[in-house]
Coordinates of C-alpha atoms in Angstrom, one line a residue:
X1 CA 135.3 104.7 -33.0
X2 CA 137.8 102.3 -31.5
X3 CA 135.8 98.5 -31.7
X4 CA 138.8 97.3 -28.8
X5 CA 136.3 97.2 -25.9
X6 CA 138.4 97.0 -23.5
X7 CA 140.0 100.6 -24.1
X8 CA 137.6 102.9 -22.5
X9 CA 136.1 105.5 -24.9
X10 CA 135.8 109.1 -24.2
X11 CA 138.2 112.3 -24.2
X12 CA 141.8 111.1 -23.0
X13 CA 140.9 107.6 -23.1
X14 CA 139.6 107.5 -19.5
X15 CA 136.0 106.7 -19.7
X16 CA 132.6 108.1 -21.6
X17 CA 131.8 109.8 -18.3
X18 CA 128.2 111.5 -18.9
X19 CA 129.1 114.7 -17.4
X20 CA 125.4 114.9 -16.7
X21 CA 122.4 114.4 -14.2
X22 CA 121.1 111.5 -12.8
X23 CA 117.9 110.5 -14.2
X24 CA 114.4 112.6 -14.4
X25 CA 114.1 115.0 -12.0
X26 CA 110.8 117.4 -11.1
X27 CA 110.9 120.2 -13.5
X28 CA 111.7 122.6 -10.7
X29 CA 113.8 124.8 -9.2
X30 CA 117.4 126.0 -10.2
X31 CA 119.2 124.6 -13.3
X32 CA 115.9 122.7 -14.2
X33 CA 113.8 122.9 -17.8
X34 CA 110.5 122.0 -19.0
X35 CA 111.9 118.4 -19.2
X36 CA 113.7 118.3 -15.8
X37 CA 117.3 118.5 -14.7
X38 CA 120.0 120.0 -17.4
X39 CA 123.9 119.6 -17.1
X40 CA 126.3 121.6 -18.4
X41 CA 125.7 123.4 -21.9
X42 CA 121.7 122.4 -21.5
X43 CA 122.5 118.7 -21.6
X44 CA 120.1 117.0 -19.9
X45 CA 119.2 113.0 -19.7
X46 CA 119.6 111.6 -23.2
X47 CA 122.2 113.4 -24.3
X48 CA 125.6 112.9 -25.8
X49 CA 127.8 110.4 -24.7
X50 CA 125.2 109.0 -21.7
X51 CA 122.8 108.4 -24.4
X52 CA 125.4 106.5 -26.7
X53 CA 126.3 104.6 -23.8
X54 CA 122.9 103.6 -22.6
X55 CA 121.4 102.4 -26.5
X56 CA 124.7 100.3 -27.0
X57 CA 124.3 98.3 -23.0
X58 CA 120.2 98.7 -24.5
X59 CA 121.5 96.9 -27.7
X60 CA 123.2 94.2 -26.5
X61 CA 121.3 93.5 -24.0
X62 CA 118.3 92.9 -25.5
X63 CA 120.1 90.9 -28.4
X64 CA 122.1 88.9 -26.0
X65 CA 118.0 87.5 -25.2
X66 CA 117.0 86.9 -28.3
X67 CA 118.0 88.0 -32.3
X68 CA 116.1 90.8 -33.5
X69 CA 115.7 93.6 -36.2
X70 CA 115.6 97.0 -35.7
X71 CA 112.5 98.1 -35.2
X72 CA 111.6 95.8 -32.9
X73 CA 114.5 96.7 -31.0
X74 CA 113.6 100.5 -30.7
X75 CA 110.5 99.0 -29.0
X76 CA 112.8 96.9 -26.5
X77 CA 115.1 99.6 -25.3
X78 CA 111.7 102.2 -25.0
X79 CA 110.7 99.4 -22.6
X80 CA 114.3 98.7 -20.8
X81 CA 115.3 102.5 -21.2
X82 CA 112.7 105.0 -21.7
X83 CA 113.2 107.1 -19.2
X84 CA 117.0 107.4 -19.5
X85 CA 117.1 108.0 -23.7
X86 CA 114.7 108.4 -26.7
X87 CA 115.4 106.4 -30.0
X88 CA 114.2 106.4 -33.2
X89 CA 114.6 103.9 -36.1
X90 CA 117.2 105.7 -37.8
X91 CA 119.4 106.4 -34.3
X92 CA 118.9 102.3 -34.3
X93 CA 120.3 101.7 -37.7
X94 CA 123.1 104.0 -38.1
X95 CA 124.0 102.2 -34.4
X96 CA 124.0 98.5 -35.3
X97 CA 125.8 99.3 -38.0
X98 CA 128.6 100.7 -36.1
X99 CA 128.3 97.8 -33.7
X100 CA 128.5 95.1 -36.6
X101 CA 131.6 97.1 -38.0
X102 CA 132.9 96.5 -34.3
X103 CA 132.3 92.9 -34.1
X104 CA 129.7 93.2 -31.9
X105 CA 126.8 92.3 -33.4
X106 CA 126.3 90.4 -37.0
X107 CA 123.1 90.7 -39.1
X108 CA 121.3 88.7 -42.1
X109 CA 118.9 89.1 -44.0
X110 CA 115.8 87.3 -43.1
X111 CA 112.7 86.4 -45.7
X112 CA 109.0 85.9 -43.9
X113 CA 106.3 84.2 -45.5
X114 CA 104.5 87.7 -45.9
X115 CA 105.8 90.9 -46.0
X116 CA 109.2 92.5 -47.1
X117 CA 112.5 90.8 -46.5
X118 CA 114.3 92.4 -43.1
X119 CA 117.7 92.5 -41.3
X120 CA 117.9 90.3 -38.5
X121 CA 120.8 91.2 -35.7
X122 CA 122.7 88.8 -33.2
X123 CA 125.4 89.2 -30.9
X124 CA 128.0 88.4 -31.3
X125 CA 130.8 86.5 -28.5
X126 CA 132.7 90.1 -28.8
X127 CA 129.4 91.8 -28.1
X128 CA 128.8 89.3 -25.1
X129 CA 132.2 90.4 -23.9
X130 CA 131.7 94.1 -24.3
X131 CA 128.7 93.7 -22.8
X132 CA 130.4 92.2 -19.7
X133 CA 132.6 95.1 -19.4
X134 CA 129.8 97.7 -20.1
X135 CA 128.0 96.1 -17.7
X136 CA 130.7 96.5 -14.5
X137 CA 130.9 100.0 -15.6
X138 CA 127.6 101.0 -15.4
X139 CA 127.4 98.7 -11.7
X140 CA 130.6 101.1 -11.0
X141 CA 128.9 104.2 -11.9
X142 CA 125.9 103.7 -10.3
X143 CA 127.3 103.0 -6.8
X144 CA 129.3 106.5 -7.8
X145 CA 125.8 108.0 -8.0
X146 CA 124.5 106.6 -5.3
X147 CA 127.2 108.0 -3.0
X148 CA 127.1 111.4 -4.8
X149 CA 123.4 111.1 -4.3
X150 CA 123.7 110.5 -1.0
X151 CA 126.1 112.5 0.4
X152 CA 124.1 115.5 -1.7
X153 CA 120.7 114.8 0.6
X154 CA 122.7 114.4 3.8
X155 CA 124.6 118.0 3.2
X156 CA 121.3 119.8 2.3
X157 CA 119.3 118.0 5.3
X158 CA 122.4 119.4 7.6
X159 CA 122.6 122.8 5.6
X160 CA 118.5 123.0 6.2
X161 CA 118.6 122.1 10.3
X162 CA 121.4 124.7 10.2
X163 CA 119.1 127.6 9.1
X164 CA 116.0 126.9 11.7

């Protein structure tokens, strides 16, 4: 993965674009599972690339607050994200990792007084900066949504009045 965050990620280089829903959505109705709303090939919220995008803006976040280690940080992001992605410890790991390898983040090794040494995780002035950036792009995104959204409610509202 390119560390350079300032080159968007994603097919053709021109953004991670989610290619998915929008959030939860009632179980209901056309194109809709047991857990709500599904995208293309079944992909629903928490998948893929949207998911990726959503722990690493979680991440940084949370570490740009306060140093942590990784299990306390799957805790954070269930609080800050929950309903957009599901982590588990090893999703966590295998993440920071990648993010330290970027520059993002740095860790050490941290002894308490009781129980087992742990890694401890910071960001990093990269990471603050790639945060930034991830940051507009998800403001960007969102006022996309919001339009799509809206312009979605207005055409079935006129499409509904049509038919009475």
């Amino acid at each position: 993965m390119n560390g350079d965050p300032t080159v968007p990620r994603g097919r053709g280089r021109r953004g991670a674009g989610p290619n998915i829903g929008p959030g939860p959505i009632p179980a209901a109705g056309p194109g809709m599972g047991a857990g709500g709303w599904r995208g293309p090939g079944g992909i629903g919220p928490g998948g893929g690339q949207y998911r990726r995008s959503v722990l690493e803006v979680a991440i940084l976040s949370s570490l740009a607050e306060a140093d942590s280690h990784g299990y306390d940080l799957v805790e954070q992001i269930e609080s800050l994200a929950s309903n957009l992605v599901c982590v588990d410890s090893g999703t966590m790991y295998r993440m920071l990792r990648e993010m330290e390898q970027q520059r993002l983040v740095t860790s050490s090794w941290q002894t308490p007084e009781a129980g087992p040494s742990r890694r401890v995780y910071a960001v990093t002035d990269e990471g603050i900066e790639a945060l930034h950036l991830m940051a507009k792009s998800l403001a960007q995104r969102a006022s996309i949504m919001k339009r799509l959204a809206d312009g979605a409610v207005r055409i079935v509202e006129e499409v509904r009045r049509a038919a009475e």
